[in-house]
Coordinates of N, CA and C in Angstrom, one line a residue:
M16 N -12.9 -49.3 5.9 CA -13.6 -48.3 5.1 C -13.5 -47.0 5.8
R17 N -12.9 -46.0 5.2 CA -12.8 -44.7 5.8 C -14.0 -43.9 5.6
S18 N -14.2 -42.8 6.3 CA -15.4 -42.0 6.2 C -15.3 -41.3 4.8
F19 N -16.5 -40.8 4.4 CA -16.5 -40.2 3.1 C -15.8 -38.8 3.1
S20 N -15.9 -38.2 4.3 CA -15.2 -36.9 4.4 C -13.7 -37.0 4.1
E21 N -13.1 -38.1 4.6 CA -11.7 -38.4 4.3 C -11.5 -38.6 2.8
I22 N -12.4 -39.3 2.2 CA -12.3 -39.6 0.7 C -12.4 -38.3 0.0
E23 N -13.3 -37.4 0.4 CA -13.5 -36.1 -0.2 C -12.2 -35.3 -0.2
R24 N -11.6 -35.2 1.0 CA -10.4 -34.5 1.2 C -9.3 -35.0 0.3
L25 N -9.2 -36.3 0.1 CA -8.2 -36.9 -0.8 C -8.5 -36.5 -2.2
A26 N -9.8 -36.6 -2.6 CA -10.2 -36.2 -4.0 C -9.9 -34.7 -4.2
F27 N -10.2 -33.9 -3.3 CA -10.0 -32.4 -3.5 C -8.6 -32.1 -3.5
S28 N -7.8 -32.8 -2.7 CA -6.3 -32.5 -2.7 C -5.7 -32.9 -4.1
N29 N -6.3 -33.9 -4.7 CA -5.8 -34.4 -6.0 C -6.2 -33.4 -7.1
R30 N -7.2 -32.6 -6.8 CA -7.7 -31.6 -7.9 C -7.5 -30.2 -7.4
S31 N -6.5 -29.9 -6.6 CA -6.2 -28.6 -6.2 C -7.3 -27.8 -5.5
G32 N -8.0 -28.5 -4.7 CA -9.1 -27.9 -3.9 C -10.5 -28.2 -4.3
E33 N -11.4 -28.0 -3.4 CA -12.8 -28.4 -3.6 C -13.4 -27.7 -4.8
G34 N -13.1 -26.4 -5.0 CA -13.7 -25.7 -6.1 C -13.5 -26.3 -7.4
E35 N -12.3 -26.8 -7.8 CA -12.1 -27.4 -9.0 C -12.7 -28.7 -9.1
A36 N -12.7 -29.5 -8.1 CA -13.3 -30.8 -8.1 C -14.8 -30.7 -8.3
A37 N -15.4 -29.7 -7.6 CA -16.9 -29.6 -7.7 C -17.4 -29.4 -9.1
L38 N -16.6 -28.7 -9.9 CA -17.0 -28.5 -11.3 C -17.1 -29.8 -12.1
L39 N -16.5 -30.8 -11.6 CA -16.5 -32.1 -12.3 C -17.6 -33.0 -11.8
L40 N -18.4 -32.6 -10.8 CA -19.4 -33.5 -10.2 C -20.7 -33.4 -10.9
P41 N -21.2 -34.6 -11.4 CA -22.5 -34.6 -12.0 C -23.7 -34.5 -11.1
T42 N -24.8 -34.1 -11.6 CA -26.1 -33.9 -10.8 C -27.2 -34.8 -11.4
P43 N -27.8 -35.6 -10.6 CA -28.9 -36.5 -11.2 C -30.1 -35.6 -11.6
S44 N -30.8 -36.1 -12.6 CA -32.1 -35.5 -13.0 C -33.2 -35.8 -12.0
T45 N -34.2 -35.0 -11.9 CA -35.3 -35.2 -11.0 C -36.2 -36.4 -11.6
T46 N -36.9 -37.0 -10.7 CA -37.8 -38.1 -11.2 C -38.8 -37.5 -12.2
E47 N -39.3 -36.3 -12.0 CA -40.2 -35.7 -12.9 C -39.6 -35.5 -14.3
A48 N -38.4 -35.0 -14.3 CA -37.7 -34.8 -15.6 C -37.5 -36.2 -16.3
L49 N -37.1 -37.2 -15.6 CA -36.9 -38.5 -16.2 C -38.2 -39.1 -16.8
L50 N -39.3 -38.8 -16.1 CA -40.6 -39.3 -16.5 C -41.1 -38.7 -17.8
E51 N -40.6 -37.5 -18.1 CA -41.0 -36.8 -19.3 C -40.2 -37.3 -20.6
I52 N -39.2 -38.1 -20.4 CA -38.4 -38.7 -21.5 C -39.1 -39.8 -22.1
P53 N -39.4 -39.8 -23.4 CA -40.1 -40.9 -24.1 C -39.3 -42.2 -24.1
D54 N -40.0 -43.3 -24.0 CA -39.4 -44.6 -24.0 C -38.4 -44.8 -25.2
A55 N -38.8 -44.2 -26.4 CA -37.9 -44.3 -27.5 C -36.6 -43.7 -27.3
T56 N -36.6 -42.6 -26.6 CA -35.3 -41.9 -26.3 C -34.4 -42.8 -25.3
W57 N -35.1 -43.4 -24.4 CA -34.4 -44.3 -23.5 C -33.8 -45.5 -24.2
L58 N -34.6 -46.1 -25.1 CA -34.1 -47.2 -25.9 C -33.0 -46.8 -26.9
S59 N -33.1 -45.6 -27.4 CA -32.0 -45.1 -28.3 C -30.7 -45.0 -27.6
M60 N -30.7 -44.4 -26.4 CA -29.5 -44.3 -25.6 C -29.0 -45.6 -25.2
L61 N -29.8 -46.5 -24.7 CA -29.4 -47.9 -24.3 C -28.7 -48.6 -25.5
S62 N -29.3 -48.5 -26.7 CA -28.8 -49.1 -27.9 C -27.4 -48.5 -28.3
R63 N -27.3 -47.2 -28.1 CA -26.1 -46.5 -28.4 C -25.0 -47.0 -27.5
C64 N -25.3 -47.2 -26.3 CA -24.3 -47.6 -25.3 C -23.9 -49.1 -25.6
V65 N -24.8 -49.9 -26.1 CA -24.5 -51.3 -26.4 C -23.6 -51.3 -27.6
F66 N -23.9 -50.5 -28.7 CA -23.0 -50.4 -29.8 C -21.7 -49.8 -29.6
S67 N -21.6 -48.9 -28.6 CA -20.3 -48.2 -28.4 C -19.4 -49.0 -27.5
A68 N -19.9 -50.1 -26.8 CA -19.1 -50.9 -26.0 C -18.0 -51.6 -26.9
G69 N -16.8 -51.4 -26.6 CA -15.7 -52.0 -27.3 C -15.5 -51.4 -28.7
F70 N -16.1 -50.3 -29.0 CA -16.1 -49.7 -30.4 C -15.8 -48.2 -30.2
N71 N -15.5 -47.6 -31.3 CA -15.2 -46.2 -31.3 C -16.4 -45.3 -31.1
W72 N -16.5 -44.6 -30.0 CA -17.7 -43.8 -29.7 C -18.0 -42.8 -30.8
K73 N -17.0 -42.2 -31.4 CA -17.2 -41.1 -32.4 C -17.8 -41.7 -33.6
V74 N -17.3 -42.9 -34.0 CA -17.9 -43.5 -35.2 C -19.4 -43.8 -35.0
V75 N -19.7 -44.4 -33.8 CA -21.1 -44.7 -33.5 C -22.0 -43.4 -33.5
E76 N -21.4 -42.4 -32.9 CA -22.2 -41.1 -32.8 C -22.4 -40.5 -34.2
S77 N -21.4 -40.6 -35.1 CA -21.6 -40.0 -36.4 C -22.6 -40.7 -37.3
K78 N -22.8 -42.0 -37.0 CA -23.7 -42.8 -37.8 C -25.1 -42.9 -37.1
W79 N -25.2 -42.4 -35.9 CA -26.4 -42.7 -35.1 C -27.7 -42.2 -35.7
P80 N -27.7 -40.9 -36.3 CA -29.0 -40.4 -36.9 C -29.5 -41.4 -38.0
A81 N -28.7 -41.9 -38.8 CA -29.1 -42.8 -39.9 C -29.6 -44.2 -39.2
F82 N -28.8 -44.6 -38.2 CA -29.2 -45.8 -37.6 C -30.5 -45.7 -36.8
E83 N -30.7 -44.6 -36.2 CA -32.0 -44.4 -35.5 C -33.1 -44.4 -36.4
N84 N -32.9 -43.8 -37.6 CA -34.0 -43.7 -38.6 C -34.3 -45.1 -39.1
A85 N -33.3 -45.9 -39.3 CA -33.5 -47.3 -39.8 C -34.2 -48.2 -38.8
F86 N -34.1 -47.8 -37.5 CA -34.8 -48.6 -36.5 C -36.0 -47.9 -35.9
H87 N -36.8 -47.3 -36.8 CA -38.1 -46.7 -36.4 C -38.0 -45.7 -35.3
G88 N -36.9 -45.0 -35.2 CA -36.8 -44.0 -34.2 C -36.7 -44.6 -32.8
F89 N -36.4 -45.9 -32.8 CA -36.3 -46.7 -31.5 C -37.6 -46.8 -30.7
A90 N -38.7 -46.7 -31.4 CA -40.0 -46.9 -30.8 C -40.1 -48.3 -30.3
P91 N -40.2 -48.6 -29.1 CA -40.2 -50.0 -28.6 C -41.1 -51.0 -29.3
G92 N -42.4 -50.5 -29.6 CA -43.3 -51.4 -30.3 C -42.8 -51.9 -31.6
P93 N -42.6 -51.0 -32.6 CA -42.1 -51.5 -33.9 C -40.8 -52.3 -33.8
C94 N -39.9 -51.8 -33.0 CA -38.6 -52.5 -32.8 C -38.7 -53.9 -32.3
S95 N -39.6 -54.1 -31.4 CA -39.8 -55.4 -30.8 C -40.4 -56.4 -31.7
M96 N -40.9 -56.0 -32.8 CA -41.5 -56.9 -33.8 C -40.7 -57.1 -35.1
M97 N -39.5 -56.6 -35.1 CA -38.7 -56.7 -36.3 C -38.2 -58.1 -36.5
T98 N -38.2 -58.6 -37.7 CA -37.6 -59.9 -38.0 C -36.1 -59.8 -38.1
D99 N -35.4 -60.9 -38.1 CA -33.9 -60.9 -38.3 C -33.6 -60.3 -39.6
E100 N -34.3 -60.5 -40.6 CA -34.0 -59.9 -42.0 C -34.2 -58.4 -41.9
E101 N -35.2 -58.0 -41.3 CA -35.5 -56.5 -41.2 C -34.3 -55.9 -40.3
I102 N -33.9 -56.5 -39.3 CA -32.8 -56.0 -38.5 C -31.5 -55.9 -39.2
E103 N -31.2 -56.9 -40.0 CA -30.0 -56.9 -40.8 C -30.0 -55.8 -41.8
R104 N -31.2 -55.6 -42.5 CA -31.3 -54.5 -43.5 C -31.1 -53.1 -42.8
A105 N -31.7 -53.0 -41.6 CA -31.7 -51.7 -40.8 C -30.2 -51.5 -40.4
A106 N -29.5 -52.5 -39.9 CA -28.2 -52.3 -39.5 C -27.3 -51.9 -40.6
V107 N -27.4 -52.5 -41.8 CA -26.7 -52.1 -43.0 C -27.0 -50.7 -43.4
A108 N -28.3 -50.4 -43.4 CA -28.7 -49.0 -43.8 C -28.2 -48.0 -42.8
G109 N -28.1 -48.3 -41.6 CA -27.6 -47.4 -40.6 C -26.1 -47.3 -40.5
G110 N -25.4 -48.2 -41.2 CA -24.0 -48.1 -41.3 C -23.2 -48.8 -40.2
I111 N -23.9 -49.6 -39.4 CA -23.2 -50.3 -38.3 C -23.7 -51.8 -38.4
P112 N -23.2 -52.5 -39.3 CA -23.7 -53.9 -39.5 C -23.1 -54.9 -38.6
H113 N -23.4 -54.7 -37.3 CA -23.0 -55.7 -36.3 C -24.3 -56.4 -35.9
M114 N -24.5 -57.6 -36.4 CA -25.8 -58.3 -36.3 C -26.1 -58.6 -34.9
A115 N -25.2 -59.1 -34.1 CA -25.5 -59.5 -32.7 C -25.9 -58.3 -31.9
K116 N -25.3 -57.1 -32.1 CA -25.7 -55.9 -31.4 C -27.0 -55.4 -31.9
A117 N -27.2 -55.5 -33.2 CA -28.4 -55.1 -33.8 C -29.6 -55.8 -33.3
I118 N -29.5 -57.1 -33.1 CA -30.5 -58.0 -32.5 C -30.9 -57.5 -31.1
S119 N -29.9 -57.0 -30.4 CA -30.1 -56.5 -29.0 C -31.2 -55.4 -29.0
V120 N -31.3 -54.6 -30.1 CA -32.3 -53.6 -30.2 C -33.7 -54.2 -30.0
R121 N -33.9 -55.3 -30.8 CA -35.2 -55.9 -30.7 C -35.4 -56.5 -29.3
E122 N -34.4 -57.2 -28.8 CA -34.6 -57.9 -27.5 C -34.8 -56.9 -26.4
N123 N -34.1 -55.8 -26.4 CA -34.3 -54.8 -25.4 C -35.6 -54.0 -25.6
A124 N -36.0 -53.9 -26.8 CA -37.4 -53.3 -27.0 C -38.4 -54.2 -26.4
V125 N -38.3 -55.5 -26.5 CA -39.2 -56.4 -25.8 C -39.2 -56.1 -24.3
L126 N -38.0 -56.0 -23.7 CA -37.9 -55.7 -22.3 C -38.6 -54.4 -22.0
F127 N -38.4 -53.4 -22.8 CA -39.1 -52.1 -22.5 C -40.6 -52.2 -22.6
R128 N -41.1 -53.0 -23.5 CA -42.6 -53.2 -23.5 C -43.1 -53.9 -22.3
E129 N -42.3 -54.9 -21.8 CA -42.6 -55.6 -20.5 C -42.6 -54.6 -19.4
L130 N -41.6 -53.8 -19.3 CA -41.6 -52.8 -18.2 C -42.7 -51.8 -18.3
A131 N -43.1 -51.4 -19.5 CA -44.2 -50.5 -19.7 C -45.6 -51.2 -19.3
E132 N -45.7 -52.5 -19.5 CA -46.9 -53.2 -19.1 C -47.1 -53.1 -17.6
N133 N -46.0 -53.1 -16.8 CA -46.1 -53.2 -15.4 C -46.1 -51.8 -14.7
A134 N -45.4 -50.8 -15.4 CA -45.3 -49.5 -14.8 C -45.9 -48.3 -15.6
G135 N -46.5 -48.7 -16.7 CA -47.1 -47.6 -17.5 C -46.1 -47.1 -18.6
S136 N -44.8 -47.2 -18.3 CA -43.8 -46.9 -19.3 C -42.5 -47.4 -18.8
A137 N -41.5 -47.6 -19.7 CA -40.2 -48.1 -19.2 C -39.6 -46.9 -18.4
A138 N -39.8 -45.7 -18.9 CA -39.3 -44.5 -18.1 C -39.8 -44.5 -16.7
A139 N -41.0 -44.9 -16.5 CA -41.5 -44.9 -15.1 C -40.8 -45.9 -14.2
H140 N -40.6 -47.1 -14.8 CA -39.9 -48.2 -14.1 C -38.5 -47.7 -13.7
L141 N -37.8 -47.1 -14.6 CA -36.4 -46.7 -14.4 C -36.3 -45.4 -13.5
A142 N -37.2 -44.5 -13.7 CA -37.2 -43.2 -13.0 C -37.5 -43.4 -11.5
H143 N -38.4 -44.3 -11.2 CA -38.9 -44.5 -9.8 C -38.0 -45.5 -9.1
W144 N -37.0 -46.1 -9.7 CA -36.2 -47.1 -9.0 C -35.3 -46.4 -8.0
P145 N -35.3 -46.8 -6.7 CA -34.6 -46.1 -5.7 C -33.1 -46.2 -5.9
S146 N -32.3 -45.1 -5.7 CA -30.9 -45.1 -5.9 C -30.2 -46.0 -4.9
T147 N -30.9 -46.2 -3.7 CA -30.4 -47.1 -2.7 C -30.3 -48.6 -3.1
E148 N -31.0 -48.9 -4.2 CA -31.0 -50.2 -4.8 C -30.6 -50.2 -6.2
F149 N -29.7 -49.3 -6.5 CA -29.2 -49.2 -7.9 C -28.5 -50.5 -8.4
A150 N -27.8 -51.2 -7.5 CA -27.2 -52.5 -7.9 C -28.2 -53.5 -8.3
Q151 N -29.4 -53.5 -7.7 CA -30.4 -54.5 -8.0 C -31.0 -54.1 -9.4
L152 N -31.0 -52.8 -9.8 CA -31.4 -52.5 -11.1 C -30.5 -53.0 -12.2
L153 N -29.2 -52.8 -11.9 CA -28.2 -53.4 -12.8 C -28.3 -54.9 -13.0
I154 N -28.6 -55.5 -11.9 CA -28.7 -57.0 -11.9 C -29.9 -57.4 -12.7
E155 N -31.0 -56.6 -12.6 CA -32.2 -56.9 -13.3 C -32.0 -56.7 -14.8
L156 N -31.4 -55.6 -15.2 CA -31.2 -55.3 -16.6 C -30.3 -56.3 -17.2
K157 N -29.3 -56.8 -16.5 CA -28.4 -57.9 -17.0 C -29.2 -59.1 -17.3
K158 N -30.0 -59.5 -16.3 CA -30.8 -60.7 -16.4 C -31.9 -60.7 -17.4
R159 N -32.6 -59.6 -17.6 CA -33.7 -59.5 -18.5 C -33.4 -58.9 -19.8
G160 N -32.3 -58.2 -19.9 CA -32.0 -57.5 -21.2 C -31.0 -58.3 -22.0
N161 N -30.5 -57.7 -23.1 CA -29.6 -58.3 -24.0 C -28.3 -57.5 -24.1
R162 N -27.2 -58.1 -23.8 CA -25.9 -57.4 -23.9 C -25.8 -56.3 -22.9
L163 N -26.4 -56.5 -21.7 CA -26.4 -55.4 -20.7 C -25.6 -55.8 -19.5
G164 N -24.4 -56.4 -19.7 CA -23.5 -56.7 -18.7 C -22.5 -55.6 -18.6
G165 N -21.5 -55.8 -17.6 CA -20.4 -54.8 -17.5 C -20.9 -53.4 -17.2
T166 N -20.2 -52.4 -17.7 CA -20.6 -51.0 -17.4 C -21.6 -50.4 -18.4
T167 N -22.0 -51.2 -19.4 CA -22.9 -50.7 -20.4 C -24.2 -50.1 -19.8
P168 N -24.9 -50.8 -18.9 CA -26.1 -50.2 -18.3 C -25.8 -49.1 -17.4
Q169 N -24.6 -49.1 -16.8 CA -24.2 -48.0 -15.9 C -24.0 -46.7 -16.6
Y170 N -23.4 -46.8 -17.8 CA -23.2 -45.6 -18.6 C -24.6 -45.1 -19.2
F171 N -25.4 -46.0 -19.6 CA -26.7 -45.7 -20.1 C -27.5 -44.9 -19.1
L172 N -27.6 -45.4 -17.9 CA -28.4 -44.8 -16.8 C -27.8 -43.4 -16.5
R173 N -26.4 -43.3 -16.5 CA -25.8 -42.0 -16.2 C -26.1 -41.0 -17.2
F174 N -26.0 -41.4 -18.5 CA -26.3 -40.5 -19.6 C -27.7 -40.0 -19.6
M175 N -28.6 -40.8 -19.1 CA -30.0 -40.4 -19.0 C -30.3 -39.6 -17.8
G176 N -29.4 -39.5 -16.8 CA -29.6 -38.7 -15.6 C -30.0 -39.4 -14.4
V177 N -30.0 -40.8 -14.5 CA -30.4 -41.6 -13.3 C -29.3 -41.7 -12.3
D178 N -29.6 -41.5 -11.0 CA -28.5 -41.5 -10.0 C -28.0 -42.9 -9.9
G179 N -26.7 -43.1 -9.9 CA -26.1 -44.4 -9.7 C -24.5 -44.3 -9.9
F180 N -23.9 -45.4 -9.8 CA -22.4 -45.4 -9.9 C -22.0 -46.0 -11.2
I181 N -20.7 -45.7 -11.6 CA -20.1 -46.3 -12.8 C -18.8 -46.9 -12.3
L182 N -18.7 -48.2 -12.5 CA -17.5 -48.9 -12.0 C -16.3 -48.8 -13.0
T183 N -15.8 -47.6 -13.1 CA -14.6 -47.3 -13.9 C -13.4 -48.0 -13.2
E184 N -12.3 -48.0 -13.9 CA -11.1 -48.6 -13.4 C -10.7 -47.9 -12.1
D185 N -10.8 -46.5 -12.0 CA -10.4 -45.8 -10.8 C -11.4 -46.0 -9.7
V186 N -12.7 -46.1 -10.0 CA -13.7 -46.4 -8.9 C -13.4 -47.8 -8.3
V187 N -13.1 -48.7 -9.2 CA -12.8 -50.1 -8.7 C -11.6 -50.1 -7.8
K188 N -10.6 -49.3 -8.2 CA -9.3 -49.2 -7.4 C -9.6 -48.6 -6.0
A189 N -10.5 -47.6 -6.0 CA -10.9 -47.0 -4.7 C -11.7 -48.0 -3.9
L190 N -12.6 -48.7 -4.4 CA -13.3 -49.7 -3.7 C -12.4 -50.8 -3.1
I191 N -11.4 -51.2 -3.9 CA -10.5 -52.2 -3.4 C -9.6 -51.6 -2.3
R192 N -9.2 -50.3 -2.4 CA -8.4 -49.6 -1.4 C -9.2 -49.6 -0.1
E193 N -10.5 -49.3 -0.2 CA -11.3 -49.2 1.0 C -11.8 -50.6 1.5
E194 N -11.3 -51.7 0.9 CA -11.6 -53.0 1.3 C -13.1 -53.4 1.2
I195 N -13.8 -52.8 0.3 CA -15.2 -53.1 0.0 C -15.3 -54.4 -0.8
V196 N -14.4 -54.4 -1.8 CA -14.3 -55.6 -2.7 C -12.8 -55.9 -2.9
Y197 N -12.5 -57.0 -3.5 CA -11.1 -57.4 -3.7 C -10.8 -57.5 -5.2
R198 N -11.8 -57.3 -6.0 CA -11.6 -57.2 -7.5 C -12.9 -56.5 -8.0
A199 N -12.9 -56.3 -9.3 CA -14.0 -55.6 -9.9 C -15.3 -56.4 -9.6
P200 N -16.3 -55.6 -9.0 CA -17.5 -56.2 -8.5 C -18.5 -56.5 -9.6
T201 N -18.3 -57.6 -10.3 CA -19.2 -58.0 -11.4 C -20.2 -59.0 -11.0
S202 N -20.0 -59.7 -9.8 CA -21.0 -60.7 -9.3 C -22.1 -60.0 -8.5
T203 N -23.2 -60.7 -8.3 CA -24.2 -60.1 -7.5 C -23.7 -59.8 -6.1
K204 N -22.9 -60.6 -5.5 CA -22.4 -60.4 -4.2 C -21.5 -59.1 -4.2
G205 N -20.7 -58.9 -5.2 CA -19.8 -57.8 -5.3 C -20.6 -56.5 -5.5
L206 N -21.7 -56.6 -6.3 CA -22.5 -55.4 -6.6 C -23.3 -55.0 -5.3
I207 N -23.8 -55.9 -4.6 CA -24.5 -55.6 -3.3 C -23.6 -55.0 -2.3
A208 N -22.4 -55.5 -2.2 CA -21.4 -55.0 -1.3 C -21.1 -53.5 -1.7
T209 N -20.9 -53.3 -2.9 CA -20.6 -52.0 -3.4 C -21.8 -51.0 -3.1
Q210 N -23.0 -51.5 -3.3 CA -24.2 -50.7 -3.0 C -24.2 -50.3 -1.6
G211 N -23.9 -51.3 -0.7 CA -23.9 -51.0 0.7 C -22.9 -49.9 1.1
A212 N -21.8 -49.9 0.5 CA -20.8 -48.8 0.8 C -21.3 -47.5 0.3
F213 N -21.8 -47.5 -0.9 CA -22.3 -46.2 -1.5 C -23.5 -45.7 -0.7
N214 N -24.3 -46.5 -0.2 CA -25.4 -46.1 0.7 C -24.9 -45.5 2.0
T215 N -23.9 -46.1 2.5 CA -23.3 -45.6 3.8 C -22.7 -44.2 3.5
W216 N -21.9 -44.1 2.5 CA -21.3 -42.8 2.1 C -22.3 -41.7 1.8
S217 N -23.3 -42.1 1.1 CA -24.4 -41.2 0.7 C -25.1 -40.6 2.0
G218 N -25.3 -41.5 3.0 CA -25.9 -41.1 4.2 C -25.0 -40.2 5.0
E219 N -23.7 -40.4 4.9 CA -22.8 -39.6 5.7 C -22.7 -38.2 5.0
S220 N -22.6 -38.1 3.7 CA -22.3 -36.9 3.0 C -23.5 -36.2 2.4
G221 N -24.6 -36.9 2.3 CA -25.8 -36.2 1.6 C -25.6 -36.1 0.1
R222 N -24.6 -36.7 -0.4 CA -24.4 -36.6 -1.9 C -25.1 -37.8 -2.6
P223 N -25.5 -37.5 -3.9 CA -26.0 -38.6 -4.7 C -24.9 -39.6 -5.1
L224 N -25.3 -40.8 -5.5 CA -24.4 -41.8 -5.8 C -23.4 -41.4 -6.9
M225 N -23.9 -40.7 -7.9 CA -23.1 -40.3 -9.0 C -21.9 -39.4 -8.6
Q226 N -22.2 -38.5 -7.6 CA -21.1 -37.7 -7.1 C -20.1 -38.5 -6.3
I227 N -20.6 -39.4 -5.5 CA -19.7 -40.3 -4.7 C -18.8 -41.1 -5.7
S228 N -19.4 -41.6 -6.7 CA -18.7 -42.4 -7.7 C -17.6 -41.5 -8.3
R229 N -17.9 -40.3 -8.7 CA -16.9 -39.4 -9.3 C -15.8 -39.1 -8.3
L230 N -16.1 -38.8 -7.0 CA -15.1 -38.4 -6.0 C -14.2 -39.6 -5.7
L231 N -14.8 -40.8 -5.7 CA -14.0 -42.0 -5.5 C -12.9 -42.1 -6.6
A232 N -13.3 -41.8 -7.8 CA -12.3 -41.9 -9.0 C -11.3 -40.8 -8.8
L233 N -11.7 -39.6 -8.4 CA -10.8 -38.5 -8.2 C -9.8 -38.8 -7.1
S234 N -10.3 -39.6 -6.1 CA -9.4 -39.8 -4.9 C -8.2 -40.7 -5.3
I235 N -8.3 -41.4 -6.5 CA -7.2 -42.2 -6.9 C -6.1 -41.3 -7.6
G236 N -6.5 -40.2 -8.1 CA -5.5 -39.3 -8.7 C -5.7 -39.1 -10.2

């Protein structure tokens, strides 16, 4: 595993210098900003990522206002108590009649209520989770949530501003190149190994995980 300064140089050289590459680097939101986001907004984004997985993002985005209205604005309380019949009607009314994904709204609303019971709000649970244990958060969401495997929770957390990595094809290629993993890290062991590398690189560079993730992708070309 090479130092992150070497990876940065490779990424910057692929983007004609540090200035251009820096424009592409995301910045995480502060904990205070994340805490101000209502749980309904978190659930809405999570659900949008679930529905967009394997589907056309533009189609989902165009239908989302109607879908959000049909699902009580994604307030976790009402959503967690919807019957299968109510969910089916809401999905049809929202224009995205995918029943399995629609049911995930209810199941993940139940998860959000459980998180709120322990932390005061789902936002507090997610906002206070340390970036040094981001992989463990992904593991928890996959275990306790519905349809939260793969990169779905990674994109959800990134869109909300939570610091973490996204295991895109290029990021995985970079991790394999650095001999951190030998294939896409979907297992607990692979995710923990990935987290260890990210923590090391973050300590070396002072960069948040999301910038390290982006620079790894840029280092591929």
